[in-house]
Amino acid sequence: MRIGLIGTGRIGSFHAAALHRNPAVDSLVVADVEPARATDLAERLGVSAAPGVDEAFAAGLDALVITAATSAHAELIGRAARAGLPVFCEKPIALDLPGTLAALEEVTAAGTVLQLGFQRRFDAGYTAAREAVRAGRLGRLHTVRAMTSDPAPPPAAYLPLSGGLYRDCLVHDFDILRWVTGREVTTVYAVGSDAGPAMFAEADDVDTAAAVLTLDDGTLVTATATRCNGAGYDVRMELAGERDQISVGFDDRTPVSSAEPAGPPPPDKPWPGFLERFAPAYEAELAAFVEVVRGTRVNPCDGHEALHALRIAEACELSRREHRPVQLAEIRQA
Ligand SMILES: NC(=O)c1ccc[n+]([C@@H]2O[C@H](COP(=O)([O-])OP(=O)(O)OC[C@H]3O[C@@H](n4cnc5c(N)ncnc54)[C@H](O)[C@@H]3O)[C@@H](O)[C@H]2O)c1
């Protein structure tokens, strides 16, 4: 199988290495709008670099992996659909609903595959939590607490292009919440704070956010995110039911110290970032994509799943700006 990968930055370099290790991938062609980045990566891995995006599309590909900056996703998805290519694309499809819906229409019209990069669906802890909930081991679920805490803010230039903390970061929590519980969000009430570094207020974004979500079976959810968690990269979910409760992401690398005299010791090596925390999940989602392309696996996260998660993020952004609860039904879905 010959795979093209467009966008050789942080996540693109990581995904390219995983694809290169996959025995079902015979050849890999990488490309970037800045050709030197693609050439550097190709030399490091021993794969080929196309001089540009057009040349990558003309390279006789069987499938395409899109890891370019978010602003390029929708156009590349449409172009691949028109070329009949199956696509794996990093989240998000686009930063807004019209762009997302337009790209999804192209994929539907072409009848091609679009798999989105919500890697938490391949994480061992979230998978175990899903099984526990679906098997009824927790009893009736009443409370879920979801959190994503980044260790340090991104570069200031990233913020205006990111879509904001709900669409860029909490969107992962919204996707995995639906996947683990099998329920839909009906209402959100979200707040945010820009009390941290000034660049957040300057970009009309927040550095810390909290949302209360109600699921369609009455389960209550709190979701929080921050860009300023000096202790390390902390992604967790706690699910509590009438019979038992379970915690995802709580292990000997969770960057938190117990205040109790008899509590566990602080972590020796707290998680520093997403690439370390989710390395096995990233590898597994790309292995799944290769199987989807071969026709031996059902798409584990299609574009409509990404649309659901984006709609929750949109509702949170609206709620924060208008200081009111927002029904999901208020957010356009087609
Ligand atoms: N799933 C996750 O956990 C996760 C984590 C990080 C990033 N991401 C997503 O991956 C994408 C890339 O993020 P990153 O952190 O690797 O960014 P990055 O800035 O490190 O890399 C982006 C690369 O894309 C290239 N590029 C930009 N526009 C292009 C175009 N039109 N055509 C070809 N190449 C183009 C840039 O030159 C750069 O090399 C983003 O959409 C981001 O949301 C997802």
Short mmCIF file of C-alpha atoms and ligand atoms in Angstrom, two decimals:
data_model
loop_
_atom_site.label_atom_id
_atom_site.label_comp_id
_atom_site.label_asym_id
_atom_site.label_seq_id
_atom_site.Cartn_x
_atom_site.Cartn_y
_atom_site.Cartn_z
CA MET A 1 0.00 0.00 0.00
CA ARG A 2 1.28 3.46 -0.92
CA ILE A 3 0.29 6.20 1.51
CA GLY A 4 0.76 9.94 1.21
CA LEU A 5 1.11 12.15 4.29
CA ILE A 6 0.63 15.92 4.00
CA GLY A 7 1.88 18.12 6.83
CA THR A 8 5.20 17.16 8.40
CA GLY A 9 5.07 19.14 11.64
CA ARG A 10 4.78 17.76 15.20
CA ILE A 11 2.00 15.22 14.78
CA GLY A 12 2.79 14.56 11.10
CA SER A 13 6.34 13.44 11.93
CA PHE A 14 5.01 11.17 14.66
CA HIS A 15 2.31 9.62 12.41
CA ALA A 16 4.79 9.19 9.53
CA ALA A 17 7.08 7.13 11.77
CA ALA A 18 4.13 4.93 12.83
CA LEU A 19 3.08 4.40 9.21
CA HIS A 20 6.66 3.59 8.23
CA ARG A 21 6.74 0.88 10.92
CA ASN A 22 3.47 -0.65 9.70
CA PRO A 23 4.28 -3.77 7.64
CA ALA A 24 1.20 -3.26 5.43
CA VAL A 25 2.56 0.10 4.22
CA ASP A 26 4.96 -0.58 1.32
CA SER A 27 5.79 3.03 0.60
CA LEU A 28 5.23 6.41 2.19
CA VAL A 29 5.39 9.80 0.43
CA VAL A 30 5.49 12.90 2.63
CA ALA A 31 4.83 16.50 1.62
CA ASP A 32 4.53 19.91 3.23
CA VAL A 33 3.80 23.45 2.10
CA GLU A 34 7.35 24.07 3.34
CA PRO A 35 9.20 21.45 1.27
CA ALA A 36 12.34 21.46 3.46
CA ARG A 37 10.29 20.08 6.35
CA ALA A 38 9.13 17.15 4.22
CA THR A 39 12.64 16.49 2.93
CA ASP A 40 14.11 16.50 6.45
CA LEU A 41 11.53 14.02 7.68
CA ALA A 42 11.88 11.80 4.61
CA GLU A 43 15.65 11.66 5.13
CA ARG A 44 15.27 10.82 8.82
CA LEU A 45 12.84 7.97 8.11
CA GLY A 46 14.21 6.75 4.78
CA VAL A 47 10.95 7.42 2.86
CA SER A 48 10.25 9.67 -0.16
CA ALA A 49 9.38 13.36 -0.14
CA ALA A 50 7.20 14.98 -2.80
CA PRO A 51 8.27 18.53 -3.72
CA GLY A 52 4.77 19.82 -2.98
CA VAL A 53 1.15 18.92 -2.32
CA ASP A 54 0.25 18.64 -6.05
CA GLU A 55 3.08 16.19 -6.60
CA ALA A 56 1.95 14.12 -3.61
CA PHE A 57 -1.54 13.82 -5.11
CA ALA A 58 0.04 12.72 -8.40
CA ALA A 59 2.20 10.06 -6.75
CA GLY A 60 -0.13 7.09 -7.32
CA LEU A 61 -1.44 6.94 -3.75
CA ASP A 62 -3.82 4.36 -2.28
CA ALA A 63 -4.69 6.57 0.69
CA LEU A 64 -3.91 9.95 2.25
CA VAL A 65 -3.08 11.03 5.81
CA ILE A 66 -3.68 14.74 6.51
CA THR A 67 -1.61 16.21 9.33
CA ALA A 68 -1.26 19.73 7.95
CA ALA A 69 -2.36 22.81 9.89
CA THR A 70 -6.11 22.84 10.60
CA SER A 71 -6.78 25.61 8.06
CA ALA A 72 -5.75 23.21 5.25
CA HIS A 73 -7.88 20.20 6.30
CA ALA A 74 -11.21 20.88 4.57
CA GLU A 75 -9.67 21.67 1.19
CA LEU A 76 -7.40 18.61 1.30
CA ILE A 77 -10.30 16.37 2.36
CA GLY A 78 -12.37 17.63 -0.59
CA ARG A 79 -9.53 17.18 -3.02
CA ALA A 80 -8.85 13.62 -1.81
CA ALA A 81 -12.56 12.78 -2.02
CA ARG A 82 -12.71 13.98 -5.62
CA ALA A 83 -9.65 11.81 -6.34
CA GLY A 84 -11.41 8.80 -4.76
CA LEU A 85 -8.80 8.47 -1.99
CA PRO A 86 -9.56 7.18 1.52
CA VAL A 87 -8.42 9.77 4.08
CA PHE A 88 -7.25 9.83 7.68
CA CYS A 89 -7.38 13.45 8.89
CA GLU A 90 -6.27 14.89 12.18
CA LYS A 91 -9.01 16.68 14.12
CA PRO A 92 -10.71 18.99 13.36
CA ILE A 93 -12.23 18.83 9.85
CA ALA A 94 -12.58 22.62 9.94
CA LEU A 95 -12.87 25.32 12.55
CA ASP A 96 -16.51 26.09 11.85
CA LEU A 97 -19.71 24.24 11.09
CA PRO A 98 -20.18 25.43 7.48
CA GLY A 99 -16.63 24.31 6.57
CA THR A 100 -17.15 20.97 8.33
CA LEU A 101 -20.49 20.33 6.64
CA ALA A 102 -19.14 21.24 3.19
CA ALA A 103 -16.21 18.81 3.55
CA LEU A 104 -18.55 16.06 4.77
CA GLU A 105 -20.80 16.64 1.75
CA GLU A 106 -17.85 16.12 -0.60
CA VAL A 107 -16.96 12.85 1.14
CA THR A 108 -20.56 11.63 1.05
CA ALA A 109 -20.93 12.56 -2.63
CA ALA A 110 -17.70 10.71 -3.49
CA GLY A 111 -18.57 7.72 -1.31
CA THR A 112 -15.03 7.69 0.10
CA VAL A 113 -13.69 6.96 3.59
CA LEU A 114 -12.87 9.74 6.07
CA GLN A 115 -11.43 8.67 9.44
CA LEU A 116 -10.85 11.37 12.06
CA GLY A 117 -7.97 11.42 14.52
CA PHE A 118 -9.71 11.12 17.89
CA GLN A 119 -7.00 8.88 19.31
CA ARG A 120 -8.54 8.52 22.76
CA ARG A 121 -10.87 5.92 21.20
CA PHE A 122 -7.74 3.70 20.99
CA ASP A 123 -6.48 4.33 24.53
CA ALA A 124 -6.54 1.32 26.87
CA GLY A 125 -8.09 3.23 29.79
CA TYR A 126 -10.96 4.80 27.84
CA THR A 127 -11.61 1.44 26.15
CA ALA A 128 -11.86 -0.29 29.55
CA ALA A 129 -14.18 2.46 30.82
CA ARG A 130 -16.44 2.06 27.78
CA GLU A 131 -16.65 -1.67 28.40
CA ALA A 132 -17.44 -1.13 32.09
CA VAL A 133 -20.23 1.35 31.31
CA ARG A 134 -21.71 -0.68 28.46
CA ALA A 135 -21.62 -3.91 30.56
CA GLY A 136 -23.49 -2.12 33.37
CA ARG A 137 -20.69 -2.70 35.89
CA LEU A 138 -21.00 0.86 37.28
CA GLY A 139 -24.78 0.65 37.56
CA ARG A 140 -26.79 3.69 36.47
CA LEU A 141 -24.26 6.40 35.64
CA HIS A 142 -24.94 9.67 37.46
CA THR A 143 -21.73 11.73 37.20
CA VAL A 144 -18.83 12.06 34.76
CA ARG A 145 -15.83 14.33 35.28
CA ALA A 146 -13.66 14.90 32.19
CA MET A 147 -10.49 16.98 32.06
CA THR A 148 -7.66 17.98 29.75
CA SER A 149 -4.81 20.02 31.19
CA ASP A 150 -1.92 21.10 29.00
CA PRO A 151 1.37 21.74 30.77
CA ALA A 152 2.06 25.10 29.10
CA PRO A 153 0.38 27.50 26.68
CA PRO A 154 1.05 27.04 22.93
CA PRO A 155 2.87 29.79 20.99
CA ALA A 156 0.78 32.98 20.79
CA ALA A 157 0.57 32.65 16.99
CA TYR A 158 -1.27 29.31 17.40
CA LEU A 159 -4.24 30.77 19.27
CA PRO A 160 -6.05 32.79 16.59
CA LEU A 161 -5.97 29.75 14.26
CA SER A 162 -6.91 27.16 16.89
CA GLY A 163 -10.66 27.82 17.14
CA GLY A 164 -10.39 28.37 20.90
CA LEU A 165 -10.13 26.06 23.89
CA TYR A 166 -13.48 24.28 23.39
CA ARG A 167 -13.01 23.46 19.68
CA ASP A 168 -9.27 22.76 19.85
CA CYS A 169 -8.88 20.96 23.16
CA LEU A 170 -12.16 20.04 24.90
CA VAL A 171 -13.42 18.62 21.59
CA HIS A 172 -11.41 15.49 22.49
CA ASP A 173 -13.29 15.20 25.81
CA PHE A 174 -16.63 15.71 24.03
CA ASP A 175 -15.86 12.97 21.51
CA ILE A 176 -14.70 10.48 24.10
CA LEU A 177 -17.64 11.28 26.37
CA ARG A 178 -20.08 10.19 23.63
CA TRP A 179 -17.92 7.16 22.79
CA VAL A 180 -17.58 5.93 26.37
CA THR A 181 -21.15 6.54 27.53
CA GLY A 182 -23.03 5.96 24.26
CA ARG A 183 -25.21 8.95 25.17
CA GLU A 184 -25.80 12.33 23.52
CA VAL A 185 -25.37 15.77 25.09
CA THR A 186 -28.62 17.73 25.27
CA THR A 187 -27.62 20.95 27.11
CA VAL A 188 -24.41 22.78 27.99
CA TYR A 189 -23.52 25.67 30.25
CA ALA A 190 -19.93 26.84 29.80
CA VAL A 191 -17.67 29.45 31.34
CA GLY A 192 -14.08 30.45 30.64
CA SER A 193 -11.32 32.51 32.17
CA ASP A 194 -8.56 34.54 30.54
CA ALA A 195 -6.89 35.47 33.84
CA GLY A 196 -3.64 33.78 32.74
CA PRO A 197 -1.15 35.00 30.12
CA ALA A 198 -2.37 38.12 28.25
CA MET A 199 -2.14 36.41 24.83
CA PHE A 200 -5.40 34.55 25.55
CA ALA A 201 -7.44 37.73 26.04
CA GLU A 202 -5.67 39.28 23.02
CA ALA A 203 -6.80 36.30 20.89
CA ASP A 204 -10.35 36.48 22.31
CA ASP A 205 -9.75 33.02 23.79
CA VAL A 206 -9.63 31.61 27.33
CA ASP A 207 -6.78 29.75 29.05
CA THR A 208 -9.11 27.78 31.31
CA ALA A 209 -12.63 26.55 30.70
CA ALA A 210 -15.33 24.63 32.51
CA ALA A 211 -18.61 23.28 31.22
CA VAL A 212 -21.56 21.45 32.73
CA LEU A 213 -23.18 19.09 30.23
CA THR A 214 -26.41 17.14 30.60
CA LEU A 215 -26.69 13.81 28.77
CA ASP A 216 -29.92 12.49 27.30
CA ASP A 217 -30.31 9.97 30.16
CA GLY A 218 -29.89 12.67 32.83
CA THR A 219 -26.22 11.95 33.62
CA LEU A 220 -24.41 15.14 34.66
CA VAL A 221 -20.94 15.88 33.30
CA THR A 222 -18.31 18.44 34.16
CA ALA A 223 -15.58 19.04 31.59
CA THR A 224 -12.60 21.27 32.32
CA ALA A 225 -9.51 22.28 30.38
CA THR A 226 -6.56 24.53 30.95
CA ARG A 227 -3.45 25.52 29.04
CA CYS A 228 -1.56 26.32 32.25
CA ASN A 229 -1.02 23.09 34.23
CA GLY A 230 2.60 23.38 35.34
CA ALA A 231 2.55 19.91 36.94
CA GLY A 232 2.33 18.21 33.54
CA TYR A 233 -0.05 16.85 30.90
CA ASP A 234 -3.14 15.54 32.66
CA VAL A 235 -5.99 13.89 30.78
CA ARG A 236 -8.53 12.04 32.89
CA MET A 237 -12.12 10.92 33.09
CA GLU A 238 -13.96 9.73 36.18
CA LEU A 239 -17.26 7.93 35.78
CA ALA A 240 -19.45 7.32 38.82
CA GLY A 241 -22.53 5.13 38.94
CA GLU A 242 -24.89 3.76 41.57
CA ARG A 243 -22.79 0.58 41.91
CA ASP A 244 -19.15 1.56 41.30
CA GLN A 245 -16.85 4.25 39.90
CA ILE A 246 -13.90 4.12 37.56
CA SER A 247 -11.05 6.50 36.71
CA VAL A 248 -9.28 6.81 33.35
CA GLY A 249 -5.80 8.34 33.20
CA PHE A 250 -4.99 7.83 36.87
CA ASP A 251 -1.67 5.98 37.06
CA ASP A 252 1.88 6.40 38.35
CA ARG A 253 2.55 9.18 35.80
CA THR A 254 -0.53 11.31 36.52
CA PRO A 255 0.88 14.75 37.37
CA VAL A 256 -0.84 15.18 40.72
CA SER A 257 0.40 14.84 44.31
CA SER A 258 -1.78 13.56 47.10
CA ALA A 259 -2.21 15.96 50.02
CA GLU A 260 -2.84 13.00 52.34
CA PRO A 261 -0.09 11.70 54.65
CA ALA A 262 -0.89 8.12 53.61
CA GLY A 263 -1.52 8.93 49.94
CA PRO A 264 0.51 7.55 47.04
CA PRO A 265 3.90 9.20 46.30
CA PRO A 266 4.07 11.91 43.64
CA PRO A 267 4.90 10.65 40.13
CA ASP A 268 8.59 10.21 39.27
CA LYS A 269 8.01 10.96 35.60
CA PRO A 270 4.77 12.93 35.14
CA TRP A 271 3.35 12.88 31.59
CA PRO A 272 5.04 15.76 29.71
CA GLY A 273 2.69 15.96 26.70
CA PHE A 274 0.21 14.31 24.35
CA LEU A 275 2.76 12.48 22.21
CA GLU A 276 4.07 10.53 25.21
CA ARG A 277 0.70 10.03 26.93
CA PHE A 278 -1.08 8.77 23.83
CA ALA A 279 1.77 7.15 21.84
CA PRO A 280 0.19 3.65 21.74
CA ALA A 281 -3.22 5.14 20.85
CA TYR A 282 -1.81 7.16 17.92
CA GLU A 283 -0.06 4.05 16.61
CA ALA A 284 -3.27 1.99 16.95
CA GLU A 285 -5.49 4.54 15.18
CA LEU A 286 -3.19 4.57 12.15
CA ALA A 287 -2.99 0.77 12.14
CA ALA A 288 -6.80 0.84 12.15
CA PHE A 289 -6.81 3.24 9.19
CA VAL A 290 -4.58 0.89 7.21
CA GLU A 291 -7.07 -1.91 7.93
CA VAL A 292 -9.97 0.35 6.88
CA VAL A 293 -8.18 1.07 3.58
CA ARG A 294 -7.64 -2.65 3.05
CA GLY A 295 -11.34 -3.21 3.66
CA THR A 296 -10.83 -5.45 6.70
CA ARG A 297 -12.20 -3.06 9.32
CA VAL A 298 -15.14 -0.69 9.73
CA ASN A 299 -14.20 3.00 10.03
CA PRO A 300 -13.81 3.56 13.81
CA CYS A 301 -14.40 7.34 13.72
CA ASP A 302 -16.06 8.78 10.64
CA GLY A 303 -16.57 12.45 9.83
CA HIS A 304 -20.06 12.58 11.33
CA GLU A 305 -18.61 11.61 14.71
CA ALA A 306 -16.34 14.66 14.45
CA LEU A 307 -19.36 16.79 13.58
CA HIS A 308 -21.14 15.69 16.78
CA ALA A 309 -18.11 16.64 18.90
CA LEU A 310 -17.74 19.99 17.12
CA ARG A 311 -21.42 20.81 17.72
CA ILE A 312 -20.88 20.37 21.48
CA ALA A 313 -17.84 22.67 21.30
CA GLU A 314 -19.88 25.22 19.32
CA ALA A 315 -22.62 25.10 21.96
CA CYS A 316 -20.04 25.70 24.70
CA GLU A 317 -18.54 28.68 22.87
CA LEU A 318 -22.02 30.17 22.41
CA SER A 319 -22.86 29.52 26.06
CA ARG A 320 -19.67 31.20 27.25
CA ARG A 321 -20.21 34.25 25.07
CA GLU A 322 -23.92 34.68 25.90
CA HIS A 323 -23.71 33.57 29.55
CA ARG A 324 -26.60 31.15 29.24
CA PRO A 325 -27.38 27.42 28.95
CA VAL A 326 -27.49 26.29 25.31
CA GLN A 327 -29.53 23.39 23.96
CA LEU A 328 -27.66 21.25 21.41
CA ALA A 329 -30.75 21.50 19.22
CA GLU A 330 -29.85 25.20 18.72
CA ILE A 331 -26.67 24.20 16.86
CA ARG A 332 -27.00 23.43 13.16
CA GLN A 333 -26.38 19.80 12.26
CA ALA A 334 -26.84 19.59 8.48
N1 LIG B 1 -5.12 14.31 17.84
C1 LIG B 1 -4.27 15.02 18.55
O1 LIG B 1 -4.03 14.73 19.72
C2 LIG B 1 -3.54 16.15 17.92
C3 LIG B 1 -2.39 16.65 18.53
C4 LIG B 1 -1.70 17.69 17.91
C5 LIG B 1 -2.18 18.25 16.73
N2 LIG B 1 -3.32 17.76 16.18
C6 LIG B 1 -3.82 18.34 14.92
O2 LIG B 1 -2.87 18.07 13.90
C7 LIG B 1 -2.77 19.18 13.02
C8 LIG B 1 -1.29 19.61 12.93
O3 LIG B 1 -0.85 20.02 14.21
P1 LIG B 1 0.72 20.11 14.57
O4 LIG B 1 0.77 20.36 16.02
O5 LIG B 1 1.46 18.97 13.98
O6 LIG B 1 1.09 21.46 13.78
P2 LIG B 1 2.51 21.90 13.20
O7 LIG B 1 2.41 23.38 13.05
O8 LIG B 1 3.62 21.32 14.00
O9 LIG B 1 2.57 21.23 11.74
C9 LIG B 1 1.71 21.58 10.70
C10 LIG B 1 2.45 21.37 9.38
O10 LIG B 1 1.53 21.58 8.30
C11 LIG B 1 2.19 22.33 7.28
N3 LIG B 1 1.16 22.98 6.48
C12 LIG B 1 0.41 24.07 6.79
N4 LIG B 1 -0.45 24.35 5.78
C13 LIG B 1 -0.24 23.39 4.85
C14 LIG B 1 -0.83 23.14 3.57
N5 LIG B 1 -1.81 23.92 3.09
N6 LIG B 1 -0.39 22.09 2.86
C15 LIG B 1 0.60 21.30 3.33
N7 LIG B 1 1.20 21.48 4.53
C16 LIG B 1 0.78 22.52 5.27
C17 LIG B 1 3.12 23.26 8.05
O11 LIG B 1 4.15 23.74 7.21
C18 LIG B 1 3.60 22.35 9.17
O12 LIG B 1 4.77 21.64 8.80
C19 LIG B 1 -3.70 20.26 13.58
O13 LIG B 1 -4.90 20.22 12.83
C20 LIG B 1 -3.97 19.85 15.01
O14 LIG B 1 -5.29 20.19 15.44
C21 LIG B 1 -3.99 16.72 16.75
#
